[in-house]
Amino acid sequence: MAGVFGNPEVVEEEVDILLIGGGMGACGAAFEAGPWLDQAKKAGFDIKIKLVDKAAMDRSGAVAQGLSAINTYLGPNDPADYARMVSNDLMGITRDDLAYDLGRHVDDSVHLFEEWGLPIWKQPGDEGKPLVEGGKPVRSGKWQIMINGESYKWIVAEAAKKALGTERIQERVFIVKLVNDKNDSNRIAGAVGFSTRDHKLFVYKFKACLLVAGGCVNIFRPRSVGEGTGRAWYPVWNAGSTYAMAAEAGAELTMMENRFVPARFKDGYGPVGAWFLLFKSKAINAYGEEYLSKPESQALLEPYGPYNRAYVTPSCLRNHVMLNEMLEGRGPIYMDTVSALGKLAETMTPKEIKHLEAEAWEDFLDMCIGQAGVWAGENIEPEKKNSELMPTEPYLLGSHSGCCGIWVSGPTDLGAPTSEGHAEADKVPGHLPSGWNWGYRSMTTVKGLFTAADGVGASGHKFSSGSHAEGRLAMKAMIKFVMDNKDHKPELDTSVDQLMEEIYRPVRNFLENKDYTTAIDVNPNYITPRMLQFRLQKIMDEYVAGVATYYRTNAKMMEVAEHKLGMLKEDALKMRAKDLHELLRAWENYHRILAAEAHMKHIQFREESRYPGFYYRMDFNTVDDQNWKCFVNSVYDKSTKSWTVFKRKHVDLIDKAVSYK
Ligand code: SFD
Ligand code: AMP
């Protein structure tokens, strides 16, 4: 890649709406724009939209490799039940308004995917019958359906591109920061980024922006190091941009203490959902015991009260039991693929058995090819040999089985609790608890800044389909916002020269110091982004409940982490970029540091262990509903580089008791 010398060419553009990201959320928003732009045009508004993605939309984001299941498809299920499941899995602290709203809209996105060509498995007799015409899907679980999804992202991106028009899409532009409005510090006016291919700086001005740059990966030292570096479960190119840029713009974050530590097939990070739910496989310890249902394990879960009594044991509690097995010396843990496939084969013909084995491989080939590589490389035939399971390093995300993210305005037509404390969300319209709605669905606390998917906190379990649906909801609200603010003129609070100066600092660090030493990577005046990332991962791993401490931390350890992260933030200004690729890596790391800091600050603030199995505050190792059944939110002040963390009241809008055993 070309070296970077001198100032880049500056490309300035003013639009009404900027979409940052090209993943599932952004594709949903782009698709939704089509009909609404036409409507607006008829009403005399010509709304300009641009989508920028740091990669190429066909394979960008979490769905890059494809998926083998759509994890949120309601069908005949009740959205209130869906909101219950989301809440229980996330230990009781989610926004029922957001989950319910998603539940009632998500199926439409799935129907569109099928219309656009995504093959969805159907039950015998219903092959070829679309879902909208009553075709019955093959469900792996109550909420999940199976797909042949290797080309899932291509299909969804194609529809988004078609709806928006390729002239409105700019690929390979990495957005570094949002710029607030000169006349209103709590309003968003622009964004700035650079091309990862050409020596160009892009400065966008807009009335509204959808920030959907995914979750955050690689802030913890991954289990795969050395030759395995770069292998992770969630996509390594989700670098915390959503959380960091929103925080710097002043948006309130929520539940940043939450993380997802998925149990995965060891070394390849292969997903387990299809194995547990479709193939009815069990996790066993080294001695062949199905440990989850053992009385000792159940006793271990007893202190976790109502959450443990949910029909499906929450993901973190399943991990809690697995970790206990490992700590007690009964590891390794295995997915008992042999028994599961053997049992299914009992009633099958040899041809059907071959088909089943092919499906087992396809589950990985569709979405996690590396795991199929591990099977091939280690001579694992799942019908003959069990595979190891392992809890991974932690990930920050708001769309999968986690709920960190940004605090957003909820839908206007959903209800509040009655005086008895509970009401079905859809039965009492128009009364969300105070602070849950300020006009536009999915708008953050910063005017004009919207988010969706991994960006929206305090919900979760949206997955690919829900992320797409949430992008669509946000787009509708943004169009309304733009029309309501049609005379607003955005003005950047920072000059383009200043922005360029800041963004190209890593390049200057390199150019000004590179001749000081003969080894390009060793220099007292700069640090390579790669080395800085190792430092961040070491701090987080060792002090903020990474795998090194079996996900344990305490206030004292976080004091150390706080100090070290502060110094790392300072040193981050010394990152070097010898080419555009390193400039990208430098800014990704900057975003990671802020996201990591938010995570640490929130864990520090929440004096309980809300998610045993995901992390433990050993100094407060219980779930304390009395003091902590609340949201933990925060606001970052970019001028002082400090966080204010605080509680927000949690309210159940939907009665959860019906989901307990
Ligand atoms: O098996 C910038 N997911 C699953 N969902 C399902 O429905 N079924 C599954 O089977 C799922 N599983 C799964 C899943 C993900 C992964 C990685 C694996 C397995 C291995 C979850 C979904 O994929 C996920 O919920 C959504 O994709 C989230 O959508 P969104 O839009 O929040 O994130 P994205 O799709 O990753 O897109 C992010 C985009 O932002 C771009 N970007 N652009 C400009 N500037 C910046 N600074 C940027 N930073 C990032 C990216 O390029 C990308 O376009 S299973 O585990 O359960
Ligand atoms: P995963 O492959 O772990 O990402 O899971 C895919 C889907 O299956 C998600 O909706 C999970 O919540 C669900 N899931 C995974 N494992 C289990 C399990 N053991 N019991 C119930 N649901 C599960």
XYZ file of C-alpha atoms and ligand atoms in Angstrom:
741
model
C 0.000 0.000 0.000
C 1.244 3.450 -0.836
C 3.083 5.440 1.801
C 1.411 8.569 3.120
C 3.227 11.826 2.517
C 1.959 15.364 2.863
C -1.620 16.426 3.458
C -4.416 14.374 1.943
C -6.899 15.688 -0.576
C -9.982 16.908 1.303
C -13.403 15.882 0.018
C -16.268 17.762 1.646
C -19.863 16.768 1.183
C -23.148 17.906 2.709
C -26.046 15.466 2.949
C -29.195 15.202 5.030
C -28.489 11.754 6.429
C -25.188 9.907 6.793
C -25.147 6.164 7.500
C -21.896 5.053 9.141
C -21.405 1.332 8.567
C -22.540 -1.143 5.948
C -23.543 -4.093 8.133
C -26.946 -5.491 8.985
C -28.205 -2.321 10.692
C -27.014 -0.071 7.874
C -28.413 -2.365 5.186
C -31.801 -2.289 6.912
C -31.694 1.502 7.021
C -30.582 1.764 3.385
C -33.348 -0.529 2.223
C -35.967 1.357 4.210
C -34.819 4.679 2.778
C -36.139 3.820 -0.695
C -39.899 4.186 -0.215
C -39.614 6.992 2.335
C -37.406 9.067 0.044
C -40.056 8.714 -2.645
C -42.740 9.813 -0.167
C -40.638 12.782 0.907
C -40.024 13.743 -2.708
C -43.759 13.786 -3.346
C -44.101 16.154 -0.378
C -41.440 18.439 -1.875
C -38.359 17.302 0.091
C -35.360 15.983 -1.764
C -33.504 14.113 0.972
C -29.815 13.414 0.335
C -28.357 10.260 1.885
C -24.887 8.765 1.914
C -23.655 5.460 3.329
C -19.986 5.022 4.268
C -18.478 1.687 5.141
C -14.870 1.083 6.099
C -14.961 -2.138 4.082
C -16.918 -3.501 1.108
C -20.588 -3.999 1.918
C -20.886 -7.381 0.219
C -18.772 -8.963 2.931
C -18.517 -6.352 5.664
C -19.449 -6.698 9.311
C -20.420 -9.663 11.437
C -22.241 -11.506 8.661
C -19.177 -11.451 6.391
C -18.711 -15.225 6.358
C -22.445 -15.870 6.284
C -24.625 -17.471 8.954
C -26.438 -20.764 9.225
C -29.362 -19.573 11.311
C -31.558 -16.522 11.702
C -31.807 -16.288 15.447
C -34.804 -13.971 15.653
C -37.917 -14.954 13.748
C -41.095 -14.810 15.778
C -43.676 -16.456 13.527
C -46.680 -17.176 15.739
C -44.808 -16.241 18.931
C -45.919 -13.221 20.944
C -43.570 -10.178 20.937
C -44.224 -9.817 24.677
C -42.841 -13.325 25.144
C -39.833 -12.380 23.069
C -39.225 -9.353 25.315
C -39.477 -11.713 28.313
C -36.865 -14.034 26.853
C -34.522 -11.112 26.145
C -34.947 -9.806 29.667
C -34.416 -13.174 31.351
C -31.379 -14.049 29.316
C -29.869 -10.699 30.246
C -30.595 -11.091 33.955
C -33.614 -8.815 34.118
C -32.234 -5.454 33.048
C -33.410 -4.621 29.536
C -35.765 -2.108 27.965
C -39.023 -3.955 27.285
C -40.163 -1.160 24.970
C -37.197 -1.692 22.635
C -37.360 -5.486 22.716
C -41.121 -5.581 22.170
C -40.886 -3.072 19.326
C -38.214 -5.177 17.654
C -40.215 -8.346 18.164
C -43.254 -6.968 16.394
C -41.223 -5.758 13.377
C -38.479 -8.323 12.854
C -40.366 -10.913 10.788
C -40.874 -8.491 7.933
C -37.097 -8.315 7.427
C -36.890 -12.118 7.337
C -39.655 -12.257 4.739
C -37.703 -9.772 2.636
C -34.500 -11.839 2.924
C -36.391 -14.818 1.564
C -37.905 -12.741 -1.233
C -34.372 -11.573 -2.151
C -33.190 -15.160 -2.494
C -31.974 -16.332 0.924
C -32.702 -20.076 1.177
C -34.658 -20.751 4.380
C -35.030 -24.365 5.462
C -38.594 -25.624 5.392
C -40.288 -28.529 7.020
C -41.015 -31.610 4.889
C -43.932 -30.894 2.604
C -43.416 -27.128 2.755
C -40.260 -27.003 0.629
C -40.436 -24.069 -1.777
C -43.315 -22.454 0.105
C -42.282 -18.971 1.293
C -42.753 -18.011 4.934
C -45.240 -15.293 3.987
C -47.415 -17.921 2.336
C -47.406 -20.039 5.455
C -44.322 -22.152 4.675
C -43.167 -23.673 7.967
C -39.490 -23.081 8.732
C -37.201 -25.632 10.347
C -36.840 -24.173 13.799
C -33.747 -24.937 15.761
C -35.294 -23.260 18.797
C -38.345 -21.228 19.742
C -36.906 -18.082 18.165
C -34.365 -19.432 15.651
C -34.730 -20.779 12.116
C -32.193 -22.548 9.900
C -30.911 -21.103 6.621
C -28.368 -21.864 3.906
C -26.665 -18.613 4.650
C -23.199 -18.596 3.119
C -24.246 -15.690 0.876
C -26.512 -14.000 3.432
C -24.555 -10.731 3.481
C -24.283 -10.528 -0.301
C -28.033 -10.890 -0.604
C -28.860 -8.295 2.049
C -26.210 -5.842 0.778
C -27.439 -6.160 -2.791
C -30.951 -5.121 -1.779
C -29.552 -2.212 0.236
C -27.409 -1.038 -2.671
C -30.293 -1.318 -5.069
C -32.586 0.700 -2.798
C -30.037 3.434 -2.129
C -28.181 3.494 -5.447
C -24.441 2.826 -5.620
C -23.754 6.524 -6.180
C -24.901 7.092 -2.597
C -22.467 4.536 -1.203
C -18.821 5.105 -0.373
C -16.841 2.010 0.527
C -13.446 1.815 2.246
C -13.851 5.045 4.194
C -13.128 4.719 7.895
C -14.965 7.274 10.008
C -12.775 8.454 12.859
C -14.991 10.880 14.689
C -18.259 12.723 14.801
C -18.269 16.498 14.951
C -20.730 18.405 17.106
C -22.622 21.461 15.961
C -20.962 24.825 16.456
C -24.227 26.348 17.669
C -25.410 23.488 19.857
C -22.894 21.246 21.574
C -25.548 18.575 22.096
C -26.254 18.310 18.399
C -24.390 16.395 15.759
C -23.306 18.194 12.593
C -20.712 16.071 10.847
C -18.296 13.206 10.645
C -14.772 12.876 9.382
C -12.858 9.895 8.069
C -10.277 8.820 5.565
C -10.075 6.490 2.620
C -8.197 3.283 3.311
C -7.198 3.130 -0.357
C -6.585 6.705 -1.519
C -4.880 9.596 0.178
C -8.144 11.421 0.869
C -9.864 12.879 3.900
C -13.666 12.871 3.845
C -15.623 15.497 5.760
C -19.382 15.060 5.858
C -21.952 17.537 7.136
C -25.498 16.367 7.840
C -28.682 16.895 9.782
C -28.897 13.312 11.011
C -26.585 10.358 11.222
C -27.042 6.643 11.846
C -24.033 5.275 13.663
C -24.048 1.515 13.088
C -20.422 0.413 13.075
C -21.011 -2.823 15.017
C -19.729 -3.957 18.417
C -16.237 -4.258 19.851
C -13.745 -7.072 19.418
C -10.121 -7.495 20.457
C -10.015 -5.352 23.574
C -9.237 -8.488 25.592
C -6.290 -10.724 24.912
C -7.831 -13.409 22.746
C -7.367 -17.086 23.441
C -5.901 -17.402 19.956
C -2.464 -15.813 19.976
C 0.708 -16.251 17.951
C -0.137 -18.137 14.786
C -3.814 -17.881 15.703
C -3.828 -14.092 16.123
C -6.735 -12.535 14.308
C -9.020 -15.471 14.937
C -11.927 -14.429 17.092
C -15.607 -15.197 17.346
C -17.175 -11.785 16.642
C -15.643 -9.953 13.685
C -12.243 -8.453 14.362
C -13.132 -5.457 12.253
C -15.813 -4.402 14.777
C -13.459 -2.118 16.690
C -15.732 -0.272 19.099
C -16.232 2.641 16.686
C -19.935 2.835 17.533
C -19.438 3.213 21.267
C -16.318 5.388 21.115
C -17.602 7.884 18.568
C -20.990 8.156 20.286
C -19.304 8.678 23.655
C -17.025 11.395 22.312
C -20.030 13.144 20.776
C -21.620 13.210 24.253
C -24.214 10.427 23.864
C -25.346 8.593 26.985
C -24.181 4.980 27.001
C -25.986 2.208 28.825
C -25.048 -1.156 30.335
C -21.472 -0.952 29.100
C -20.586 -3.344 31.928
C -22.355 -6.081 30.022
C -20.293 -8.322 27.810
C -20.802 -11.545 25.957
C -18.552 -14.492 26.664
C -19.867 -17.101 24.280
C -19.270 -20.770 24.854
C -17.757 -21.877 21.560
C -16.081 -24.829 19.917
C -12.492 -24.451 21.059
C -9.892 -22.837 18.761
C -12.168 -22.330 15.751
C -14.894 -20.369 17.620
C -17.627 -22.424 15.935
C -21.115 -21.465 17.172
C -23.009 -23.860 19.406
C -26.648 -22.845 18.867
C -27.437 -25.341 16.119
C -25.739 -28.122 18.083
C -27.625 -27.468 21.291
C -30.955 -26.615 19.751
C -31.233 -28.435 16.407
C -29.114 -31.519 16.992
C -30.137 -31.657 20.692
C -26.559 -32.152 21.724
C -25.412 -31.854 25.352
C -22.296 -30.354 26.873
C -20.429 -32.875 29.011
C -17.407 -32.720 31.284
C -14.232 -34.774 30.898
C -15.873 -37.657 32.767
C -18.850 -37.793 30.461
C -21.299 -36.165 32.880
C -24.025 -33.923 31.474
C -23.154 -31.362 34.110
C -25.817 -28.658 33.670
C -28.654 -30.746 35.095
C -26.611 -32.264 37.949
C -28.097 -31.380 41.367
C -24.785 -29.708 42.383
C -24.967 -27.470 39.315
C -28.577 -26.619 39.979
C -27.641 -25.758 43.561
C -24.966 -23.473 42.170
C -27.626 -21.625 40.212
C -30.138 -21.433 43.041
C -28.860 -18.054 44.358
C -29.680 -16.524 40.986
C -33.329 -16.489 41.859
C -35.964 -15.783 39.257
C -33.509 -15.653 36.350
C -32.492 -19.224 36.978
C -36.140 -20.265 36.992
C -36.676 -19.004 33.434
C -37.565 -21.744 30.951
C -34.197 -21.259 29.290
C -31.247 -20.858 31.657
C -29.617 -17.499 30.847
C -26.454 -17.693 28.727
C -24.247 -16.303 31.506
C -25.520 -18.845 34.022
C -24.850 -21.687 31.582
C -21.271 -20.380 31.433
C -21.190 -20.097 35.222
C -21.763 -23.833 35.532
C -19.255 -24.651 32.804
C -16.603 -22.505 34.490
C -17.267 -24.251 37.765
C -16.663 -27.619 36.119
C -13.378 -26.350 34.716
C -12.256 -24.774 37.986
C -13.094 -27.943 39.884
C -10.790 -29.867 37.575
C -13.420 -31.629 35.511
C -12.391 -30.104 32.185
C -12.012 -30.233 29.280
C -15.645 -29.647 28.439
C -16.985 -31.311 25.304
C -19.912 -30.973 22.980
C -21.199 -34.526 22.833
C -21.641 -34.603 19.070
C -21.240 -38.396 18.988
C -24.293 -39.128 21.143
C -26.380 -36.406 19.517
C -25.763 -37.561 15.956
C -26.026 -41.209 17.030
C -29.435 -40.596 18.568
C -30.720 -38.727 15.537
C -29.386 -41.488 13.266
C -31.342 -44.189 15.134
C -34.441 -43.484 13.067
C -32.696 -42.558 9.806
C -31.796 -44.300 6.581
C -28.071 -44.328 5.635
C -28.783 -41.600 3.069
C -30.470 -39.458 5.702
C -27.530 -40.018 8.047
C -25.105 -38.771 5.376
C -27.316 -35.723 4.915
C -27.289 -35.082 8.668
C -23.494 -35.292 8.773
C -23.305 -32.859 5.861
C -25.544 -30.463 7.788
C -23.216 -30.663 10.777
C -20.317 -29.573 8.575
C -22.391 -26.989 6.766
C -23.307 -25.325 10.053
C -19.646 -24.264 10.266
C -18.955 -23.866 6.554
C -21.845 -21.364 6.360
C -20.568 -19.058 9.067
C -17.306 -20.081 10.677
C -15.105 -21.822 8.146
C -12.168 -21.874 10.563
C -13.980 -24.421 12.737
C -14.415 -26.752 9.787
C -10.665 -26.233 9.288
C -10.015 -27.360 12.867
C -12.136 -30.464 12.314
C -10.331 -31.267 9.082
C -6.890 -30.490 10.546
C -7.442 -32.544 13.705
C -9.172 -35.471 11.974
C -12.405 -34.822 13.863
C -15.447 -36.578 12.472
C -18.235 -35.271 14.701
C -20.128 -38.568 14.548
C -17.030 -40.339 15.912
C -15.231 -37.818 18.097
C -16.481 -35.122 20.472
C -15.216 -31.543 20.199
C -13.954 -29.332 22.993
C -15.980 -26.328 24.121
C -14.528 -23.264 25.770
C -15.770 -19.901 27.015
C -14.068 -17.293 24.816
C -12.553 -13.910 25.580
C -15.198 -11.212 26.214
C -16.888 -9.196 23.459
C -18.885 -5.979 23.657
C -22.070 -5.970 21.605
C -25.724 -5.021 21.798
C -27.335 -7.203 19.171
C -26.302 -10.775 19.997
C -26.528 -12.205 23.533
C -25.277 -8.980 25.095
C -26.819 -5.600 25.816
C -24.185 -2.885 26.043
C -24.634 0.162 23.863
C -26.198 3.562 23.573
C -29.285 4.820 25.395
C -31.974 5.582 22.794
C -35.455 7.021 22.594
C -38.092 4.284 22.539
C -41.257 3.888 20.489
C -44.076 6.291 21.261
C -46.971 3.858 21.202
C -45.970 1.421 23.914
C -47.128 1.332 27.477
C -46.067 1.945 31.003
C -46.601 -0.118 34.113
C -49.997 0.127 35.698
C -50.287 1.094 39.335
C -49.864 -2.631 40.133
C -46.473 -2.425 38.549
C -47.047 -4.457 35.394
C -48.803 -4.184 32.083
C -48.418 -5.796 28.720
C -46.359 -3.398 26.651
C -48.909 -3.110 23.889
C -51.944 -2.545 26.058
C -51.279 0.908 27.502
C -50.104 3.130 24.687
C -48.243 6.342 25.026
C -46.712 6.191 28.472
C -43.117 5.121 28.620
C -41.273 5.750 31.874
C -39.697 9.173 32.010
C -36.376 9.384 30.207
C -37.226 6.556 27.802
C -38.607 8.624 24.972
C -37.785 12.029 23.586
C -39.512 11.998 20.263
C -37.649 10.021 17.664
C -37.268 6.229 17.892
C -33.604 5.244 18.050
C -32.258 8.764 18.559
C -29.506 8.955 21.140
C -29.356 11.731 23.729
C -27.448 13.798 21.150
C -29.749 15.568 18.726
C -29.592 14.089 15.232
C -27.470 11.088 16.236
C -29.289 7.768 15.792
C -28.173 4.189 16.207
C -29.386 0.607 15.774
C -28.305 -3.032 16.063
C -25.089 -3.395 18.105
C -25.375 0.313 18.876
C -28.630 0.160 20.852
C -28.039 -0.866 24.443
C -30.293 -2.463 27.051
C -32.011 -4.781 24.594
C -30.071 -7.632 22.887
C -31.027 -10.878 21.152
C -31.818 -9.041 17.937
C -29.201 -10.926 15.946
C -28.900 -10.457 12.185
C -32.601 -10.124 11.410
C -33.350 -7.840 14.352
C -30.357 -5.653 13.509
C -31.737 -5.192 10.013
C -35.212 -4.451 11.373
C -33.845 -1.944 13.875
C -31.956 -0.158 11.092
C -35.238 0.197 9.265
C -36.979 1.618 12.339
C -34.177 4.136 12.770
C -34.329 5.218 9.136
C -38.034 5.979 9.385
C -37.413 8.127 12.446
C -34.459 9.885 10.788
C -36.508 10.833 7.744
C -39.077 12.374 10.056
C -36.329 14.170 11.979
C -34.856 15.591 8.791
C -38.233 16.746 7.543
C -38.987 18.357 10.919
C -35.597 20.135 10.772
C -35.550 20.994 7.086
C -34.253 24.538 7.587
C -31.463 23.544 9.955
C -27.949 24.285 8.657
C -25.310 22.078 10.264
C -22.057 23.836 11.181
C -18.970 21.984 12.393
C -17.509 23.081 15.721
C -13.991 22.193 14.523
C -12.213 23.403 11.406
C -11.271 20.979 8.648
C -7.589 21.860 9.157
C -7.788 20.938 12.827
C -9.530 17.672 11.992
C -6.880 16.807 9.436
C -4.135 17.660 11.887
C -5.620 15.310 14.447
C -6.411 12.394 12.155
C -3.041 12.381 10.445
C -1.065 12.639 13.698
C 0.028 8.966 13.485
C 1.392 9.667 9.997
C 3.388 12.647 11.265
C 4.637 10.582 14.201
C 6.077 8.202 11.658
C 7.463 10.671 9.138
C 9.101 12.881 11.738
C 10.756 10.040 13.661
C 11.346 7.167 11.289
C 15.005 7.963 10.614
C 15.888 8.018 14.292
C 16.436 4.255 14.310
C 17.365 1.707 11.684
C 14.658 -0.791 12.694
C 11.378 0.632 11.462
C 9.271 -0.944 14.221
C 11.529 0.038 17.117
C 11.560 3.717 17.968
C 11.516 5.683 21.218
C 9.198 8.275 19.694
C 6.395 6.113 18.402
C 4.583 2.834 19.029
C 3.136 0.603 16.330
C -0.654 0.099 16.474
C -0.036 -3.639 16.769
C 2.072 -3.264 19.906
C -0.366 -0.796 21.426
C -3.166 -3.284 20.890
C -1.212 -5.959 22.750
C -0.840 -3.538 25.661
C -4.556 -2.828 25.780
C -5.366 -6.529 25.632
C -2.952 -7.335 28.427
C -4.431 -4.701 30.736
C -7.991 -5.792 30.079
C -7.180 -9.480 30.312
C -5.300 -9.281 33.580
C -7.272 -6.630 35.463
C -10.753 -6.356 33.949
C -11.878 -9.973 34.169
C -10.431 -11.566 31.082
C -9.576 -15.222 30.672
C -6.313 -14.807 32.628
C -8.262 -14.497 35.885
C -11.187 -16.705 34.877
C -13.289 -13.560 34.362
C -12.704 -12.262 37.911
C -11.910 -8.783 39.071
C -12.414 -6.466 42.032
C -12.244 -2.769 42.858
C -8.515 -2.905 43.551
C -7.707 -4.554 40.252
C -9.756 -1.959 38.451
C -7.897 0.837 40.209
C -4.770 -0.531 38.567
C -6.553 -0.904 35.235
C -7.813 2.658 35.456
C -4.312 3.993 35.914
C -2.843 1.856 33.158
C -5.641 2.702 30.726
C -5.091 6.396 31.450
C -1.443 6.050 30.495
C -2.330 3.995 27.463
C -4.694 6.738 26.330
C -1.852 9.224 26.610
C 0.527 6.941 24.726
C -2.084 6.332 22.051
C -1.204 9.797 20.756
C 2.190 8.319 19.871
C 0.869 5.610 17.576
C 2.565 5.633 14.225
C 1.105 4.986 10.784
C 3.533 4.081 8.035
C 0.723 3.606 5.523
C -3.039 3.935 5.262
C -3.546 0.459 6.607
C -1.729 1.363 9.803
C -3.671 4.597 10.014
C -6.800 2.470 10.052
C -5.308 0.220 12.726
C -4.296 3.233 14.805
C -7.776 4.703 14.852
C -9.443 1.351 15.419
C -7.249 1.015 18.496
C -8.191 4.466 19.672
C -11.863 3.443 19.461
C -11.088 0.194 21.259
C -9.431 2.023 24.147
C -12.464 4.225 24.732
C -14.851 1.277 24.523
C -12.629 -0.675 26.923
C -12.494 2.240 29.317
C -16.290 2.523 29.295
C -16.541 -1.208 29.997
C -14.149 -0.948 32.929
C -15.828 2.163 34.374
C -19.220 0.505 34.305
C -17.973 -2.701 35.951
C -16.305 -0.524 38.562
C -19.561 1.334 39.220
C -21.890 -1.682 39.418
C -21.128 -3.148 42.812
C -22.549 -6.611 42.215
C -21.984 -9.554 39.867
C -25.004 -9.284 37.596
C -23.660 -11.668 34.959
C -21.950 -14.621 36.653
C -20.250 -16.629 33.935
C -19.530 -13.443 31.980
C -17.670 -11.675 34.782
C -17.380 -11.667 38.565
C -16.797 -8.752 40.919
C -15.227 -10.945 43.592
C -15.734 -8.166 46.152
C -19.498 -8.143 45.415
C -20.124 -11.663 44.201
C -23.923 -11.792 44.223
C -26.815 -10.508 42.159
C -28.177 -7.693 44.292
C -31.618 -6.880 42.908
C -32.411 -4.538 45.746
C -29.653 -2.057 44.917
C -28.696 -2.881 41.362
C -31.802 -3.852 39.384
C -31.200 -0.632 37.500
C -29.517 0.557 34.339
C -25.981 1.830 34.674
C -25.470 4.692 32.231
C -22.571 7.014 31.526
C -21.571 10.155 29.706
C -18.064 10.946 28.495
C -16.655 14.440 28.451
C -14.139 14.612 25.646
C -12.646 17.896 26.829
C -11.709 16.547 30.267
C -11.455 12.938 29.052
C -13.536 11.840 32.019
C -16.621 9.687 32.552
C -19.705 10.343 34.671
C -21.374 7.051 35.549
C -24.824 6.935 37.127
C -27.927 4.806 37.756
C -31.159 4.996 35.818
C -34.308 3.398 37.126
C -35.312 0.083 35.591
C -39.009 -0.638 35.025
C -40.552 -3.903 33.856
C -43.245 -3.056 31.316
C -44.091 -6.720 30.865
C -44.835 -9.208 33.612
C -41.855 -11.547 33.714
C -43.229 -14.072 36.188
C -45.016 -16.082 33.467
C -41.662 -17.052 32.012
C -40.546 -18.788 35.203
C -40.832 -22.504 35.766
O -24.253 -18.394 15.281
C -17.362 1.081 9.924
N -24.792 -13.205 14.499
C -25.899 -14.042 14.286
N -27.124 -13.603 13.948
C -28.097 -14.480 13.522
O -29.234 -14.048 13.204
N -27.838 -15.827 13.431
C -26.631 -16.349 13.780
O -26.395 -17.544 13.588
C -25.666 -15.466 14.388
N -24.432 -15.929 14.875
C -23.323 -15.165 14.541
C -23.480 -13.769 14.420
C -22.330 -13.002 14.184
C -21.080 -13.631 14.034
C -19.864 -12.799 13.797
C -20.975 -15.041 14.099
C -22.099 -15.799 14.341
C -19.670 -15.721 13.886
C -25.027 -11.804 14.864
C -25.255 -10.797 13.727
O -24.362 -11.004 12.713
C -25.153 -9.375 14.304
O -26.112 -9.282 15.319
C -25.397 -8.240 13.299
O -24.609 -8.406 12.154
C -25.088 -6.869 13.913
O -25.341 -5.862 12.974
P -24.590 -4.409 13.013
O -25.097 -3.628 11.860
O -24.681 -3.834 14.369
O -23.015 -4.787 12.840
P -22.228 -5.384 11.580
O -23.140 -6.249 10.762
O -21.017 -6.038 12.117
O -21.823 -4.106 10.714
C -20.884 -3.147 11.140
C -20.503 -2.309 9.933
O -19.782 -1.158 10.306
C -18.639 -0.999 9.476
N -17.717 -0.185 10.253
N -17.657 1.827 8.837
C -17.148 3.073 8.786
N -16.360 3.624 9.785
C -16.060 2.894 10.888
N -15.310 3.441 11.875
C -16.557 1.558 10.972
N -16.430 0.567 11.903
C -17.150 -0.479 11.453
C -18.243 -2.420 9.143
O -17.425 -2.526 8.003
C -19.611 -3.036 8.924
O -20.091 -2.740 7.635
S -24.359 -17.175 15.997
O -23.196 -16.944 16.841
O -25.537 -17.131 16.806
P -25.057 -19.350 19.546
O -24.720 -20.326 18.490
O -24.530 -19.723 20.894
O -24.743 -17.950 19.163
O -26.623 -19.390 19.715
C -27.539 -19.220 18.697
C -28.893 -19.120 19.322
O -29.152 -20.266 20.109
C -29.068 -17.942 20.247
O -30.406 -17.509 20.104
C -28.827 -18.525 21.619
O -29.474 -17.801 22.634
C -29.393 -19.923 21.472
N -28.724 -20.919 22.305
C -27.430 -21.308 22.225
N -27.149 -22.261 23.110
C -28.291 -22.518 23.784
C -28.667 -23.426 24.838
N -27.789 -24.258 25.377
N -29.934 -23.387 25.273
C -30.816 -22.520 24.725
N -30.539 -21.661 23.732
C -29.305 -21.649 23.264
